[in-house]
Tab-separated table of C-alpha atoms in Angstrom:
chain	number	residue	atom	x	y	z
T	14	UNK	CA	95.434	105.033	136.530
T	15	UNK	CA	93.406	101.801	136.309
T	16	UNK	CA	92.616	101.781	132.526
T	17	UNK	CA	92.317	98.186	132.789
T	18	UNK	CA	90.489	95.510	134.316
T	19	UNK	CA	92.425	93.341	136.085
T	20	UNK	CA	91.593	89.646	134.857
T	21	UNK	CA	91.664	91.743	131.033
T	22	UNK	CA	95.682	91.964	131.571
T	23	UNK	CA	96.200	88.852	133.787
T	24	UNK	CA	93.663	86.659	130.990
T	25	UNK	CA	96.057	88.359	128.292
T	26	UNK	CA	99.713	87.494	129.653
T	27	UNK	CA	98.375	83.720	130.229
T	28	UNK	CA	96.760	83.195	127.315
T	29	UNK	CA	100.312	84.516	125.318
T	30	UNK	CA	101.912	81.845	127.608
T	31	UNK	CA	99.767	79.522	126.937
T	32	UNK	CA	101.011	79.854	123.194
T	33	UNK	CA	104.862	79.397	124.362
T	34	UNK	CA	105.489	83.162	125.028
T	35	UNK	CA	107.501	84.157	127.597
T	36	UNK	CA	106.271	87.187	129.171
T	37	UNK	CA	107.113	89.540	132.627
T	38	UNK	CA	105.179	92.578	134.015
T	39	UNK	CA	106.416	96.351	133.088
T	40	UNK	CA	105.885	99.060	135.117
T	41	UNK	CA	102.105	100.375	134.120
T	42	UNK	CA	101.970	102.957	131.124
T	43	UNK	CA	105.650	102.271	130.350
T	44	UNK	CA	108.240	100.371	128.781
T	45	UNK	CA	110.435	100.417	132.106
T	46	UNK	CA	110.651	96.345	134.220
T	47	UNK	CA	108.416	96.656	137.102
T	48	UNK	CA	110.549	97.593	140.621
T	49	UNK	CA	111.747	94.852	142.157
T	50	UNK	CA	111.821	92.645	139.053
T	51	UNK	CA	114.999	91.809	136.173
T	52	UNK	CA	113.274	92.185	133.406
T	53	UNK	CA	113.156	89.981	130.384
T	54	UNK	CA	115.591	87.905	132.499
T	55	UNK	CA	112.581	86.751	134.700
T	56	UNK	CA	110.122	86.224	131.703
T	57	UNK	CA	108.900	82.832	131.706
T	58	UNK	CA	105.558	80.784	130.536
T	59	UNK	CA	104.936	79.590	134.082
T	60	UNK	CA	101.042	80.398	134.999
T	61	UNK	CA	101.572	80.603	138.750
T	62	UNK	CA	104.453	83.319	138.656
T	63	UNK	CA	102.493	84.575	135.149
T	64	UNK	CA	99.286	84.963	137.937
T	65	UNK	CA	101.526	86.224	140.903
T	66	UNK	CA	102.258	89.194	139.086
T	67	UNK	CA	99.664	90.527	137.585
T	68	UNK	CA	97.464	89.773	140.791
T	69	UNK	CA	99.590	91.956	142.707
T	70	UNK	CA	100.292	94.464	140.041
T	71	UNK	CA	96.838	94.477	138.004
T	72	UNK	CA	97.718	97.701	135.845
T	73	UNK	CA	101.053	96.356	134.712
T	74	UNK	CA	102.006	96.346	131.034
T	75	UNK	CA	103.025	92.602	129.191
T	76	UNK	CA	106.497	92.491	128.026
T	77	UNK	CA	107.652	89.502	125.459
T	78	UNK	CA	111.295	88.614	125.588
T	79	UNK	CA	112.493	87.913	121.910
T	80	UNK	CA	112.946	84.476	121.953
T	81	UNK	CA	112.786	81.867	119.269
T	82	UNK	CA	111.570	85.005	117.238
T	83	UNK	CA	112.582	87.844	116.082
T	84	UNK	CA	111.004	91.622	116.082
T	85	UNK	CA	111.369	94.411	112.773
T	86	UNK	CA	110.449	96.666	114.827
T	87	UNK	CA	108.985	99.590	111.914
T	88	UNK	CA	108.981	103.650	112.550
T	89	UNK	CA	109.085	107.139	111.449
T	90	UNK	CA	111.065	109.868	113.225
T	91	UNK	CA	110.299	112.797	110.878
T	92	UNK	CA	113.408	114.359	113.006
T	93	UNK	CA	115.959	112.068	111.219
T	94	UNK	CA	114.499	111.248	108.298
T	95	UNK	CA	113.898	108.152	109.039
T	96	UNK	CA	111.365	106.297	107.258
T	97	UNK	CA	111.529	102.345	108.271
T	98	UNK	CA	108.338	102.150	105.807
T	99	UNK	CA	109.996	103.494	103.137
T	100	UNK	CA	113.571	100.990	104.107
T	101	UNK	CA	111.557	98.130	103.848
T	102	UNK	CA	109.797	98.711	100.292
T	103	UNK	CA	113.293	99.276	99.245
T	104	UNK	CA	114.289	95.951	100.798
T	105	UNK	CA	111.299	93.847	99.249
T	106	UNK	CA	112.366	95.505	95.899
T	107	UNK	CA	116.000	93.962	95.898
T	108	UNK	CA	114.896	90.799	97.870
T	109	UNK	CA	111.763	89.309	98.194
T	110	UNK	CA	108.194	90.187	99.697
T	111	UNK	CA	108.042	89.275	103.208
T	112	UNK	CA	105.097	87.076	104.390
T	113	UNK	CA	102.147	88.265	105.964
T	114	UNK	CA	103.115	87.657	109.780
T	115	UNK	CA	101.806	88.804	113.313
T	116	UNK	CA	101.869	92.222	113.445
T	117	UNK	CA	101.481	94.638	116.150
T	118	UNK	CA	100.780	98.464	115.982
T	119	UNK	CA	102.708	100.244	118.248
T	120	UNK	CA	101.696	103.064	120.794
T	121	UNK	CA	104.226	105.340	118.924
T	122	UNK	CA	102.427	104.700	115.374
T	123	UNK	CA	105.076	102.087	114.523
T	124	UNK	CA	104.679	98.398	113.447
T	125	UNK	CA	106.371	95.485	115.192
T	126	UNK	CA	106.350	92.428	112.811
T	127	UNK	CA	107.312	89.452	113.978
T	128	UNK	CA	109.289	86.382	112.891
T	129	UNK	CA	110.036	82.694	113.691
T	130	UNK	CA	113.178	81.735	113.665
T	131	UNK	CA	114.384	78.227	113.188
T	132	UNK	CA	115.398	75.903	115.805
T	133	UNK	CA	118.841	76.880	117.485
T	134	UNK	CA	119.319	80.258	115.365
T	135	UNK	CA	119.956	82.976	117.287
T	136	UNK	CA	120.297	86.504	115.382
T	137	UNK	CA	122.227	90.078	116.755
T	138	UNK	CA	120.165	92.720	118.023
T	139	UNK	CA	120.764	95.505	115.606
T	140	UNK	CA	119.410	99.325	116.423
T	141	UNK	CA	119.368	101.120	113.180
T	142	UNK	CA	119.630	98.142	111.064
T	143	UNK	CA	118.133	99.592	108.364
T	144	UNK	CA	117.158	103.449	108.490
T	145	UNK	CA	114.011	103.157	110.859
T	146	UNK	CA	114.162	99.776	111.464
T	147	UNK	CA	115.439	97.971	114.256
T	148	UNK	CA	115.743	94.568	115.085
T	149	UNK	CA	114.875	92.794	118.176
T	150	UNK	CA	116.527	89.681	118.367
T	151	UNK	CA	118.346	88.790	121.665
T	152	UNK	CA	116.992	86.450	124.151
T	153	UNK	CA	117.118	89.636	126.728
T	154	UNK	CA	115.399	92.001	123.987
T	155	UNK	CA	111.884	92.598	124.823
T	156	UNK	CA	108.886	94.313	123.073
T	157	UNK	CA	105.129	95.127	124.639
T	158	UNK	CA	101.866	92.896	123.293
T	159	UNK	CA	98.308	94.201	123.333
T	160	UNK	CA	96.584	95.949	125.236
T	161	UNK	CA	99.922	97.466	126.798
T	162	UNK	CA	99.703	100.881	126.381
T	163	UNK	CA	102.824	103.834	126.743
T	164	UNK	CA	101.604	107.545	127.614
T	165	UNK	CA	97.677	106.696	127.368
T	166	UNK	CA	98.305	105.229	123.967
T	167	UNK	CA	97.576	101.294	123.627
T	168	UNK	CA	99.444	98.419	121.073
T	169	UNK	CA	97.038	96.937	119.333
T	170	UNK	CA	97.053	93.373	116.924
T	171	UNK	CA	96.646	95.116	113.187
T	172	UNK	CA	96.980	91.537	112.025
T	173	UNK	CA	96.511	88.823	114.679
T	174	UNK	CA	97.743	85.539	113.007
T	175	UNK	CA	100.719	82.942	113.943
T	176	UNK	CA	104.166	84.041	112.898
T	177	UNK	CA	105.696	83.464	109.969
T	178	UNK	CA	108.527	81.647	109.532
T	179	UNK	CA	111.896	83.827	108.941
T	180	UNK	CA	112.923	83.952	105.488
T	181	UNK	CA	115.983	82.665	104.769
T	182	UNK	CA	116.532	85.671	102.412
T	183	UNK	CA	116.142	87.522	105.472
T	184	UNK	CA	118.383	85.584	107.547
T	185	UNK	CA	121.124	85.738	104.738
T	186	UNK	CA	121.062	89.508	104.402
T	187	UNK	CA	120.888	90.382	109.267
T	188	UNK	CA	124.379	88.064	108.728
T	189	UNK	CA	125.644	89.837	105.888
T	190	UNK	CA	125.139	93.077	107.275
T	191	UNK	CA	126.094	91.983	110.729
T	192	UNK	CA	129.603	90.508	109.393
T	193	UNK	CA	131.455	92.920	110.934
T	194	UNK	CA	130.856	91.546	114.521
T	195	UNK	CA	132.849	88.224	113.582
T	196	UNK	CA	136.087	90.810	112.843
T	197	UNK	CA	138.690	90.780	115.195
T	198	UNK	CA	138.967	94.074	117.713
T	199	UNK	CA	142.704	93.844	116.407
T	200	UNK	CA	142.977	95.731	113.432
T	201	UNK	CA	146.259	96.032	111.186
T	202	UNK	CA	147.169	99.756	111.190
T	203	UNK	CA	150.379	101.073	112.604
T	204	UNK	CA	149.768	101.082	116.542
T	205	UNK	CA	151.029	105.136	116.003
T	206	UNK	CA	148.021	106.129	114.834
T	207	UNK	CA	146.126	104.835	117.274
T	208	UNK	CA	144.899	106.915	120.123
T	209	UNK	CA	142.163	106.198	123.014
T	210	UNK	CA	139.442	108.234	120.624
T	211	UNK	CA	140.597	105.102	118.245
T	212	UNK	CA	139.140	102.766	120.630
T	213	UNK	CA	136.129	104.818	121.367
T	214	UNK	CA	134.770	104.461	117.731
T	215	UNK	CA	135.541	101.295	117.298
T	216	UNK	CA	133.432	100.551	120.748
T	217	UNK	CA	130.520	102.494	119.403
T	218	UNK	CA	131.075	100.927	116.012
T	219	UNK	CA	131.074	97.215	117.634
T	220	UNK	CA	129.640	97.361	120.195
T	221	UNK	CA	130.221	95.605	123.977
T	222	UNK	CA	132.113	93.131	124.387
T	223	UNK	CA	130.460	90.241	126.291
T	224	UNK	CA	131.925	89.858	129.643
T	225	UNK	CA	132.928	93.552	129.823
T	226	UNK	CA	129.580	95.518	128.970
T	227	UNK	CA	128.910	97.252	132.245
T	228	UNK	CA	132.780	98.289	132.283
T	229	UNK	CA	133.077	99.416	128.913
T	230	UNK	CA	129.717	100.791	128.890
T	231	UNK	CA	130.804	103.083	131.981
T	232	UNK	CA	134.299	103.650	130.042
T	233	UNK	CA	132.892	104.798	126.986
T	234	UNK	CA	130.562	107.332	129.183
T	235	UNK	CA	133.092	108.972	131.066
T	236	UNK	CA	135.381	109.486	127.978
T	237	UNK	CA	132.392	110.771	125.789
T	238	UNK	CA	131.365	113.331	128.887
T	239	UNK	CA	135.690	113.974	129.631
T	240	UNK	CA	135.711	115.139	125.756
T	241	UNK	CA	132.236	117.714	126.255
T	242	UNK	CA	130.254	115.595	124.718
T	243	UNK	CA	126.792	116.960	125.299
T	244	UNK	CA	125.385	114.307	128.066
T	245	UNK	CA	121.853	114.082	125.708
T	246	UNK	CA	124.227	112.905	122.897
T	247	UNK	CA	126.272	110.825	124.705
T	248	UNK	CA	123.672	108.654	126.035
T	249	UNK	CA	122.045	108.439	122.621
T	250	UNK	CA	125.911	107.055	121.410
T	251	UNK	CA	125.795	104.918	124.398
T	252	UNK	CA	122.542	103.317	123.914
T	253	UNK	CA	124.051	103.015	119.843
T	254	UNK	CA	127.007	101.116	121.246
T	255	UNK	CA	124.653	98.578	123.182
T	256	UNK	CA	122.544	97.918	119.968
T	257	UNK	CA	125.593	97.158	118.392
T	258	UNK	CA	126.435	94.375	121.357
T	259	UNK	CA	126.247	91.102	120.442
T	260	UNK	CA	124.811	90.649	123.762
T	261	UNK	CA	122.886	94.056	124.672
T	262	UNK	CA	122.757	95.269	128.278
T	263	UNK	CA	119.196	95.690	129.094
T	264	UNK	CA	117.535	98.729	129.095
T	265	UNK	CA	117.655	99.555	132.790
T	266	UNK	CA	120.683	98.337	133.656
T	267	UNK	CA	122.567	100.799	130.869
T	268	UNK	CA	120.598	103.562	132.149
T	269	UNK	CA	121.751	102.283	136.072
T	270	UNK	CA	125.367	102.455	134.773
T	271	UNK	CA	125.168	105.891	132.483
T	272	UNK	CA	123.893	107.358	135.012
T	273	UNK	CA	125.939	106.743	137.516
T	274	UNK	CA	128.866	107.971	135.436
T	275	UNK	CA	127.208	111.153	134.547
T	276	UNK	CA	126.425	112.531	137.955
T	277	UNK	CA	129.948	111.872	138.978
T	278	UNK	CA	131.291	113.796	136.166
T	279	UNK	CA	128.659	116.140	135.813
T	280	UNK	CA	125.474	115.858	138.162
T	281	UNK	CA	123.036	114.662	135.317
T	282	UNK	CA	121.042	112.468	134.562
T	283	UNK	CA	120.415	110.656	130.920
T	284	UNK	CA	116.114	111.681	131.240
């Protein structure tokens, strides 16, 4: 469905280029890469691809890869409890306020808010960094701008300024909690004890290992489906594992390789 003009979207995606956003077209009234594209590994600030797309695709949502910035990206699921809101008024309480800041409302409800980050920092991705809050941090990580919208409900700007510069507070307390990811894999406990469901939690626990994500992604599927795993859980520990990535797969190309594992083992599907 057309719910938007065409130079509306194509004026939009420019004029976030123009202000050193890198952006790439998503399939319309979705969060999926448009066919035929890679994703946030194609988003660039270039007006003539920026004008190719979205003159061929007119209805196409904007996607912003997450970089030089970061995302909190803010939500409730009243199914688990989880109340980023409520996470981050806890947060300010121990730390600091954060700064006012761009902020986007969300087709879901949520809030992203977004962050500067100083030159040559680069921060983790973390899914369920704090409970209902999520960070978006990797180059490859991606999040939808105004007037994208996701099953007929639109993002829109709730506060439309420049970013705010990260905290340092903030900075300090993503590498504190993140520590664990500069452990070794090796851990000191008697090798007897150890058994291949060992190695499975410790993948979900830290994640892929860069080089190796595909492989261990498709590893860790086929030995969460061989122990009857229910395939709707294992792709939510899957996708758990990739947040937990230093480098995260991206979105499609997980679900390209789950998938493929599951309808070998059992003919589904992770939708």
């Amino acid at each position: 469905m057309r719910w938007k003009a065409m130079p509306v979207l194509l004026n939009d995606a420019m004029s976030y280029a123009k202000h050193g956003l890198q952006v790439f077209p998503l399939t319309p009234d979705s969060k999926v890469p448009l066919k035929g594209t890679q994703g946030s590994k194609e988003a660039t600030s270039n007006p003539d691809k920026i004008k190719q797309w979205w003159t061929n695709n007119s209805d196409c949502n904007i996607g912003v890869a997450t970089r030089g910035f970061i995302v909190l990206d803010v939500d409730v699921n009243h199914a688990d409890d989880a109340d980023g809101y409520h996470s981050l008024e806890v947060l300010e309480e121990a730390y600091n306020k954060l700064p006012e800041t761009l902020t986007v409302k969300t087709a879901s409800g949520g809030r992203h808010l977004y962050f500067k980050l100083p030159e040559g920092l680069e921060l983790p991705q973390k899914i369920a960094f704090l409970n209902g809050v999520d960070i978006k941090a990797n180059p490859n990580n991606y999040v939808l701008l105004p007037p994208s919208q996701v099953d007929g409900d639109a993002y829109t700007f709730e506060k439309k300024q420049p970013m705010a510069d990260m905290p340092e507070w903030l900075t300090g307390f993503i590498l504190k909690r993140n520590k664990i990811k500069k452990t070794s894999r090796v851990f000191s406990v008697n090798k007897r004890y150890r058994s291949h469901v060992t190695e499975l939690i410790e993948t979900l626990a830290l994640g892929f290992e860069t080089g190796r994500r595909n492989d261990t992604a498709a590893k860790i599927t086929g030995q969460l489906l061989a122990y009857g795993v229910d395939v709707r859980l294992a792709w939510q520990l899957v996708q758990y594992a990739n947040g937990n990535s230093n480098e995260s797969l991206l979105q499609n190309e997980l679900e390209r390789t789950f998938e493929s594992i599951a309808r070998r083992e059992l003919g589904a599907t992770c939708n």
